[in-house]
JSON list of C-alpha atoms in Angstrom, two decimals:
[
{"chain": "A", "resi": 1, "resn": "ARG", "atom": "CA", "xyz": [-110.37, 139.87, 124.13]},
{"chain": "A", "resi": 2, "resn": "GLU", "atom": "CA", "xyz": [-110.00, 143.42, 125.30]},
{"chain": "A", "resi": 3, "resn": "PRO", "atom": "CA", "xyz": [-109.25, 143.00, 129.04]},
{"chain": "A", "resi": 4, "resn": "THR", "atom": "CA", "xyz": [-111.95, 145.26, 130.50]},
{"chain": "A", "resi": 5, "resn": "ASP", "atom": "CA", "xyz": [-114.58, 143.66, 128.26]},
{"chain": "A", "resi": 6, "resn": "GLN", "atom": "CA", "xyz": [-113.43, 140.21, 129.38]},
{"chain": "A", "resi": 7, "resn": "LEU", "atom": "CA", "xyz": [-113.48, 141.18, 133.05]},
{"chain": "A", "resi": 8, "resn": "LEU", "atom": "CA", "xyz": [-117.03, 142.49, 132.75]},
{"chain": "A", "resi": 9, "resn": "SER", "atom": "CA", "xyz": [-118.12, 139.37, 130.88]},
{"chain": "A", "resi": 10, "resn": "HIS", "atom": "CA", "xyz": [-116.45, 137.14, 133.44]},
{"chain": "A", "resi": 11, "resn": "LEU", "atom": "CA", "xyz": [-118.11, 139.00, 136.33]},
{"chain": "A", "resi": 12, "resn": "ARG", "atom": "CA", "xyz": [-121.53, 138.66, 134.66]},
{"chain": "A", "resi": 13, "resn": "MET", "atom": "CA", "xyz": [-120.99, 134.97, 133.92]},
{"chain": "A", "resi": 14, "resn": "VAL", "atom": "CA", "xyz": [-120.01, 134.12, 137.50]},
{"chain": "A", "resi": 15, "resn": "ARG", "atom": "CA", "xyz": [-122.84, 136.30, 138.81]},
{"chain": "A", "resi": 16, "resn": "ARG", "atom": "CA", "xyz": [-125.37, 134.37, 136.68]},
{"chain": "A", "resi": 17, "resn": "LEU", "atom": "CA", "xyz": [-124.27, 130.99, 138.05]},
{"chain": "A", "resi": 18, "resn": "SER", "atom": "CA", "xyz": [-126.55, 131.49, 141.05]},
{"chain": "A", "resi": 19, "resn": "ASP", "atom": "CA", "xyz": [-129.56, 132.49, 138.93]},
{"chain": "A", "resi": 20, "resn": "SER", "atom": "CA", "xyz": [-132.44, 130.03, 139.18]},
{"chain": "A", "resi": 21, "resn": "GLN", "atom": "CA", "xyz": [-132.14, 128.90, 135.52]},
{"chain": "A", "resi": 22, "resn": "ASN", "atom": "CA", "xyz": [-128.55, 127.77, 136.21]},
{"chain": "A", "resi": 23, "resn": "LYS", "atom": "CA", "xyz": [-129.29, 125.75, 139.37]},
{"chain": "A", "resi": 24, "resn": "LYS", "atom": "CA", "xyz": [-128.81, 122.42, 137.54]},
{"chain": "A", "resi": 25, "resn": "PHE", "atom": "CA", "xyz": [-125.12, 123.32, 137.04]},
{"chain": "A", "resi": 26, "resn": "TRP", "atom": "CA", "xyz": [-124.64, 124.84, 140.49]},
{"chain": "A", "resi": 27, "resn": "HIS", "atom": "CA", "xyz": [-123.16, 121.69, 142.06]},
{"chain": "A", "resi": 28, "resn": "THR", "atom": "CA", "xyz": [-120.46, 121.49, 139.36]},
{"chain": "A", "resi": 29, "resn": "TYR", "atom": "CA", "xyz": [-118.74, 124.61, 140.71]},
{"chain": "A", "resi": 30, "resn": "SER", "atom": "CA", "xyz": [-116.49, 124.79, 143.75]},
{"chain": "A", "resi": 31, "resn": "THR", "atom": "CA", "xyz": [-117.90, 126.28, 146.93]},
{"chain": "A", "resi": 32, "resn": "ASP", "atom": "CA", "xyz": [-115.50, 129.22, 146.42]},
{"chain": "A", "resi": 33, "resn": "VAL", "atom": "CA", "xyz": [-117.09, 130.00, 143.04]},
{"chain": "A", "resi": 34, "resn": "GLN", "atom": "CA", "xyz": [-120.58, 129.49, 144.48]},
{"chain": "A", "resi": 35, "resn": "ASP", "atom": "CA", "xyz": [-119.83, 131.95, 147.29]},
{"chain": "A", "resi": 36, "resn": "ILE", "atom": "CA", "xyz": [-118.44, 134.47, 144.80]},
{"chain": "A", "resi": 37, "resn": "SER", "atom": "CA", "xyz": [-121.54, 134.11, 142.62]},
{"chain": "A", "resi": 38, "resn": "LEU", "atom": "CA", "xyz": [-123.87, 134.73, 145.53]},
{"chain": "A", "resi": 39, "resn": "SER", "atom": "CA", "xyz": [-121.83, 137.75, 146.57]},
{"chain": "A", "resi": 40, "resn": "LEU", "atom": "CA", "xyz": [-121.90, 139.16, 143.03]},
{"chain": "A", "resi": 41, "resn": "ASN", "atom": "CA", "xyz": [-125.65, 138.62, 142.86]},
{"chain": "A", "resi": 42, "resn": "GLY", "atom": "CA", "xyz": [-126.05, 141.19, 145.61]},
{"chain": "A", "resi": 43, "resn": "LEU", "atom": "CA", "xyz": [-123.84, 143.72, 143.83]},
{"chain": "A", "resi": 44, "resn": "ASN", "atom": "CA", "xyz": [-125.31, 146.76, 142.10]},
{"chain": "A", "resi": 45, "resn": "PHE", "atom": "CA", "xyz": [-123.70, 146.62, 138.65]},
{"chain": "A", "resi": 46, "resn": "SER", "atom": "CA", "xyz": [-124.97, 150.09, 137.82]},
{"chain": "A", "resi": 47, "resn": "LYS", "atom": "CA", "xyz": [-122.56, 151.60, 140.35]},
{"chain": "A", "resi": 48, "resn": "PRO", "atom": "CA", "xyz": [-118.95, 151.45, 139.02]},
{"chain": "A", "resi": 49, "resn": "LEU", "atom": "CA", "xyz": [-117.42, 152.26, 142.39]},
{"chain": "A", "resi": 50, "resn": "HIS", "atom": "CA", "xyz": [-119.39, 149.42, 144.04]},
{"chain": "A", "resi": 51, "resn": "ILE", "atom": "CA", "xyz": [-117.96, 146.97, 141.50]},
{"chain": "A", "resi": 52, "resn": "ALA", "atom": "CA", "xyz": [-114.42, 148.28, 142.03]},
{"chain": "A", "resi": 53, "resn": "LYS", "atom": "CA", "xyz": [-114.82, 148.12, 145.82]},
{"chain": "A", "resi": 54, "resn": "TRP", "atom": "CA", "xyz": [-116.11, 144.55, 145.59]},
{"chain": "A", "resi": 55, "resn": "LEU", "atom": "CA", "xyz": [-113.12, 143.56, 143.43]},
{"chain": "A", "resi": 56, "resn": "GLU", "atom": "CA", "xyz": [-110.73, 145.24, 145.84]},
{"chain": "A", "resi": 57, "resn": "ASP", "atom": "CA", "xyz": [-112.23, 143.52, 148.90]},
{"chain": "A", "resi": 58, "resn": "CYS", "atom": "CA", "xyz": [-113.22, 140.16, 147.41]},
{"chain": "A", "resi": 59, "resn": "PRO", "atom": "CA", "xyz": [-111.86, 136.96, 148.95]},
{"chain": "A", "resi": 60, "resn": "ALA", "atom": "CA", "xyz": [-108.64, 135.38, 147.66]},
{"chain": "A", "resi": 61, "resn": "PRO", "atom": "CA", "xyz": [-110.38, 133.05, 145.15]},
{"chain": "A", "resi": 62, "resn": "GLY", "atom": "CA", "xyz": [-112.10, 136.10, 143.64]},
{"chain": "A", "resi": 63, "resn": "LYS", "atom": "CA", "xyz": [-108.82, 137.94, 143.29]},
{"chain": "A", "resi": 64, "resn": "VAL", "atom": "CA", "xyz": [-107.31, 134.96, 141.47]},
{"chain": "A", "resi": 65, "resn": "LEU", "atom": "CA", "xyz": [-110.41, 134.67, 139.31]},
{"chain": "A", "resi": 66, "resn": "PHE", "atom": "CA", "xyz": [-110.76, 138.35, 138.36]},
{"chain": "A", "resi": 67, "resn": "HIS", "atom": "CA", "xyz": [-107.55, 140.35, 138.97]},
{"chain": "A", "resi": 68, "resn": "ASN", "atom": "CA", "xyz": [-105.47, 140.47, 135.77]},
{"chain": "A", "resi": 69, "resn": "CYS", "atom": "CA", "xyz": [-106.86, 137.10, 134.74]},
{"chain": "A", "resi": 70, "resn": "GLN", "atom": "CA", "xyz": [-105.44, 137.22, 131.19]},
{"chain": "A", "resi": 71, "resn": "THR", "atom": "CA", "xyz": [-101.93, 137.70, 132.55]},
{"chain": "A", "resi": 72, "resn": "ARG", "atom": "CA", "xyz": [-102.47, 134.65, 134.75]},
{"chain": "A", "resi": 73, "resn": "TYR", "atom": "CA", "xyz": [-103.04, 132.46, 131.65]},
{"chain": "A", "resi": 74, "resn": "PHE", "atom": "CA", "xyz": [-99.33, 132.82, 130.87]},
{"chain": "A", "resi": 75, "resn": "LEU", "atom": "CA", "xyz": [-97.88, 132.26, 134.36]},
{"chain": "A", "resi": 76, "resn": "ARG", "atom": "CA", "xyz": [-96.34, 129.14, 135.91]},
{"chain": "A", "resi": 77, "resn": "ASN", "atom": "CA", "xyz": [-98.22, 129.90, 139.13]},
{"chain": "A", "resi": 78, "resn": "PRO", "atom": "CA", "xyz": [-101.47, 131.65, 138.19]},
{"chain": "A", "resi": 79, "resn": "ASN", "atom": "CA", "xyz": [-102.81, 131.35, 141.74]},
{"chain": "A", "resi": 80, "resn": "GLU", "atom": "CA", "xyz": [-100.54, 133.97, 143.29]},
{"chain": "A", "resi": 81, "resn": "LEU", "atom": "CA", "xyz": [-102.76, 136.46, 145.05]},
{"chain": "A", "resi": 82, "resn": "PHE", "atom": "CA", "xyz": [-101.16, 139.70, 143.90]},
{"chain": "A", "resi": 83, "resn": "LEU", "atom": "CA", "xyz": [-99.45, 140.24, 140.58]},
{"chain": "A", "resi": 84, "resn": "ASN", "atom": "CA", "xyz": [-96.87, 142.87, 139.63]},
{"chain": "A", "resi": 85, "resn": "GLU", "atom": "CA", "xyz": [-94.56, 143.85, 136.77]},
{"chain": "A", "resi": 86, "resn": "LEU", "atom": "CA", "xyz": [-92.40, 140.74, 137.30]},
{"chain": "A", "resi": 87, "resn": "HIS", "atom": "CA", "xyz": [-95.47, 138.65, 136.52]},
{"chain": "A", "resi": 88, "resn": "ALA", "atom": "CA", "xyz": [-96.08, 140.73, 133.41]},
{"chain": "A", "resi": 89, "resn": "ASP", "atom": "CA", "xyz": [-92.50, 140.03, 132.33]},
{"chain": "A", "resi": 90, "resn": "GLU", "atom": "CA", "xyz": [-93.03, 136.30, 132.85]},
{"chain": "A", "resi": 91, "resn": "ALA", "atom": "CA", "xyz": [-96.29, 136.42, 130.90]},
{"chain": "A", "resi": 92, "resn": "LEU", "atom": "CA", "xyz": [-94.61, 138.29, 128.04]},
{"chain": "A", "resi": 93, "resn": "LEU", "atom": "CA", "xyz": [-91.79, 135.73, 127.96]},
{"chain": "A", "resi": 94, "resn": "THR", "atom": "CA", "xyz": [-94.34, 132.92, 127.74]},
{"chain": "A", "resi": 95, "resn": "LEU", "atom": "CA", "xyz": [-96.24, 134.82, 125.06]},
{"chain": "A", "resi": 96, "resn": "SER", "atom": "CA", "xyz": [-93.04, 135.23, 123.02]},
{"chain": "A", "resi": 97, "resn": "ARG", "atom": "CA", "xyz": [-92.91, 131.44, 122.65]},
{"chain": "A", "resi": 98, "resn": "PHE", "atom": "CA", "xyz": [-96.20, 131.36, 120.73]},
{"chain": "A", "resi": 99, "resn": "ASP", "atom": "CA", "xyz": [-96.23, 131.28, 116.94]},
{"chain": "A", "resi": 100, "resn": "VAL", "atom": "CA", "xyz": [-99.83, 132.38, 116.68]},
{"chain": "A", "resi": 101, "resn": "ILE", "atom": "CA", "xyz": [-102.45, 133.68, 119.06]},
{"chain": "A", "resi": 102, "resn": "GLY", "atom": "CA", "xyz": [-106.05, 134.75, 118.63]},
{"chain": "A", "resi": 103, "resn": "ALA", "atom": "CA", "xyz": [-107.67, 137.97, 119.70]},
{"chain": "A", "resi": 104, "resn": "LEU", "atom": "CA", "xyz": [-111.39, 138.53, 119.36]},
{"chain": "A", "resi": 105, "resn": "LYS", "atom": "CA", "xyz": [-110.86, 141.75, 117.45]},
{"chain": "A", "resi": 106, "resn": "HIS", "atom": "CA", "xyz": [-108.64, 139.91, 114.95]},
{"chain": "A", "resi": 107, "resn": "ILE", "atom": "CA", "xyz": [-110.42, 136.54, 114.91]},
{"chain": "A", "resi": 108, "resn": "GLU", "atom": "CA", "xyz": [-110.66, 136.24, 111.10]},
{"chain": "A", "resi": 109, "resn": "GLU", "atom": "CA", "xyz": [-106.96, 137.00, 110.69]},
{"chain": "A", "resi": 110, "resn": "PHE", "atom": "CA", "xyz": [-106.17, 134.42, 113.38]},
{"chain": "A", "resi": 111, "resn": "GLY", "atom": "CA", "xyz": [-108.27, 131.75, 111.63]},
{"chain": "A", "resi": 112, "resn": "GLU", "atom": "CA", "xyz": [-106.60, 132.43, 108.30]},
{"chain": "A", "resi": 113, "resn": "ASN", "atom": "CA", "xyz": [-103.15, 132.28, 109.92]},
{"chain": "A", "resi": 114, "resn": "VAL", "atom": "CA", "xyz": [-103.86, 128.93, 111.58]},
{"chain": "A", "resi": 115, "resn": "ALA", "atom": "CA", "xyz": [-105.34, 127.49, 108.39]},
{"chain": "A", "resi": 116, "resn": "GLN", "atom": "CA", "xyz": [-102.32, 128.58, 106.38]},
{"chain": "A", "resi": 117, "resn": "ARG", "atom": "CA", "xyz": [-99.84, 127.17, 108.93]},
{"chain": "A", "resi": 118, "resn": "MET", "atom": "CA", "xyz": [-101.71, 123.86, 109.09]},
{"chain": "A", "resi": 119, "resn": "GLY", "atom": "CA", "xyz": [-102.15, 123.56, 105.33]},
{"chain": "A", "resi": 120, "resn": "TRP", "atom": "CA", "xyz": [-105.92, 123.63, 105.61]},
{"chain": "A", "resi": 121, "resn": "SER", "atom": "CA", "xyz": [-108.26, 124.97, 102.99]},
{"chain": "A", "resi": 122, "resn": "VAL", "atom": "CA", "xyz": [-109.85, 128.31, 103.65]},
{"chain": "A", "resi": 123, "resn": "LEU", "atom": "CA", "xyz": [-111.94, 128.25, 106.79]},
{"chain": "A", "resi": 124, "resn": "LYS", "atom": "CA", "xyz": [-115.54, 129.29, 106.95]},
{"chain": "A", "resi": 125, "resn": "LYS", "atom": "CA", "xyz": [-116.05, 132.77, 108.34]},
{"chain": "A", "resi": 126, "resn": "ILE", "atom": "CA", "xyz": [-115.69, 132.67, 112.12]},
{"chain": "A", "resi": 127, "resn": "GLU", "atom": "CA", "xyz": [-118.80, 134.08, 113.73]},
{"chain": "A", "resi": 128, "resn": "LYS", "atom": "CA", "xyz": [-118.21, 136.39, 116.69]},
{"chain": "A", "resi": 129, "resn": "LYS", "atom": "CA", "xyz": [-121.12, 135.60, 118.92]},
{"chain": "A", "resi": 130, "resn": "ASN", "atom": "CA", "xyz": [-121.57, 136.01, 122.64]},
{"chain": "A", "resi": 131, "resn": "VAL", "atom": "CA", "xyz": [-124.15, 133.46, 123.67]},
{"chain": "A", "resi": 132, "resn": "SER", "atom": "CA", "xyz": [-124.61, 134.89, 127.14]},
{"chain": "A", "resi": 133, "resn": "PRO", "atom": "CA", "xyz": [-127.48, 137.25, 127.81]},
{"chain": "A", "resi": 134, "resn": "LYS", "atom": "CA", "xyz": [-126.38, 140.86, 127.81]},
{"chain": "A", "resi": 135, "resn": "ILE", "atom": "CA", "xyz": [-127.18, 141.64, 131.42]},
{"chain": "A", "resi": 136, "resn": "ASP", "atom": "CA", "xyz": [-125.92, 145.03, 132.60]},
{"chain": "A", "resi": 137, "resn": "LYS", "atom": "CA", "xyz": [-124.76, 145.79, 129.03]},
{"chain": "A", "resi": 138, "resn": "PRO", "atom": "CA", "xyz": [-125.37, 149.56, 129.24]},
{"chain": "A", "resi": 139, "resn": "PHE", "atom": "CA", "xyz": [-122.58, 149.93, 131.77]},
{"chain": "A", "resi": 140, "resn": "GLU", "atom": "CA", "xyz": [-119.88, 148.29, 129.66]},
{"chain": "A", "resi": 141, "resn": "ASN", "atom": "CA", "xyz": [-119.18, 151.47, 127.74]},
{"chain": "A", "resi": 142, "resn": "SER", "atom": "CA", "xyz": [-119.25, 153.73, 130.73]},
{"chain": "A", "resi": 143, "resn": "LYS", "atom": "CA", "xyz": [-115.98, 155.64, 130.98]},
{"chain": "A", "resi": 144, "resn": "LYS", "atom": "CA", "xyz": [-116.47, 155.78, 134.74]},
{"chain": "A", "resi": 145, "resn": "LEU", "atom": "CA", "xyz": [-116.75, 151.99, 134.98]},
{"chain": "A", "resi": 146, "resn": "ARG", "atom": "CA", "xyz": [-113.73, 151.41, 132.74]},
{"chain": "A", "resi": 147, "resn": "LYS", "atom": "CA", "xyz": [-111.70, 153.83, 134.85]},
{"chain": "A", "resi": 148, "resn": "ALA", "atom": "CA", "xyz": [-112.82, 152.11, 138.06]},
{"chain": "A", "resi": 149, "resn": "LEU", "atom": "CA", "xyz": [-111.74, 148.72, 136.69]},
{"chain": "A", "resi": 150, "resn": "GLU", "atom": "CA", "xyz": [-108.25, 149.80, 135.55]},
{"chain": "A", "resi": 151, "resn": "PRO", "atom": "CA", "xyz": [-106.46, 148.58, 138.71]},
{"chain": "A", "resi": 152, "resn": "PHE", "atom": "CA", "xyz": [-107.79, 145.07, 138.06]},
{"chain": "A", "resi": 153, "resn": "VAL", "atom": "CA", "xyz": [-106.70, 144.83, 134.40]},
{"chain": "A", "resi": 154, "resn": "TYR", "atom": "CA", "xyz": [-103.61, 147.03, 134.19]},
{"chain": "A", "resi": 155, "resn": "LEU", "atom": "CA", "xyz": [-101.23, 144.11, 133.55]},
{"chain": "A", "resi": 156, "resn": "ASP", "atom": "CA", "xyz": [-103.72, 142.51, 131.17]},
{"chain": "A", "resi": 157, "resn": "GLN", "atom": "CA", "xyz": [-103.85, 145.78, 129.20]},
{"chain": "A", "resi": 158, "resn": "GLU", "atom": "CA", "xyz": [-100.06, 145.75, 128.85]},
{"chain": "A", "resi": 159, "resn": "ILE", "atom": "CA", "xyz": [-100.02, 142.09, 127.73]},
{"chain": "A", "resi": 160, "resn": "TYR", "atom": "CA", "xyz": [-102.93, 142.65, 125.34]},
{"chain": "A", "resi": 161, "resn": "LYS", "atom": "CA", "xyz": [-101.31, 145.65, 123.65]},
{"chain": "A", "resi": 162, "resn": "LYS", "atom": "CA", "xyz": [-98.02, 143.81, 123.22]},
{"chain": "A", "resi": 163, "resn": "ALA", "atom": "CA", "xyz": [-99.77, 140.68, 121.93]},
{"chain": "A", "resi": 164, "resn": "CYS", "atom": "CA", "xyz": [-101.72, 142.71, 119.38]},
{"chain": "A", "resi": 165, "resn": "ASN", "atom": "CA", "xyz": [-98.48, 144.36, 118.29]},
{"chain": "A", "resi": 166, "resn": "GLN", "atom": "CA", "xyz": [-96.57, 141.06, 118.17]},
{"chain": "A", "resi": 167, "resn": "PHE", "atom": "CA", "xyz": [-99.19, 139.05, 116.32]},
{"chain": "A", "resi": 168, "resn": "PHE", "atom": "CA", "xyz": [-101.16, 141.65, 114.40]},
{"chain": "A", "resi": 169, "resn": "GLY", "atom": "CA", "xyz": [-98.67, 144.51, 113.94]},
{"chain": "A", "resi": 170, "resn": "SER", "atom": "CA", "xyz": [-100.90, 146.95, 115.73]},
{"chain": "A", "resi": 171, "resn": "GLN", "atom": "CA", "xyz": [-101.61, 148.16, 119.24]},
{"chain": "A", "resi": 172, "resn": "ASN", "atom": "CA", "xyz": [-105.00, 149.24, 118.00]},
{"chain": "A", "resi": 173, "resn": "ILE", "atom": "CA", "xyz": [-107.47, 147.84, 120.46]}
]
């Protein structure tokens, strides 16, 4: 998924954990995640600089959860607090070992590729559906918000572009 879109979705999802309708699942999350959710609940999502400031100042578990989280998927130690270009190199090396990878933008192509490799018959069309409520949706396309979030997804952007190029022949995101 495009890294900024994923970060926003992830922030909203963790924020919603402390909503009253989610209380029955509350106990299944660590106290770190509970604390982060409560903190996010007090955040004004209509103010891009408030979100960026929160991400900058959030506690260590929040940094691990939100800072360049897609890059972390490909690391031996995803819990390092601060990531840099060496981590991006490690993530790209890990990524190079994959034969196929999915990206939301190319989900049909991914499904066809997997089916072909596995010798399966043609798959049903894969439905792209976000089942989460679209809270704070108007701010997702704000250029100001995207700019404010760049420091928290800059490695993810690099990995995403290279993955799209490697697996889909395009850096078009």
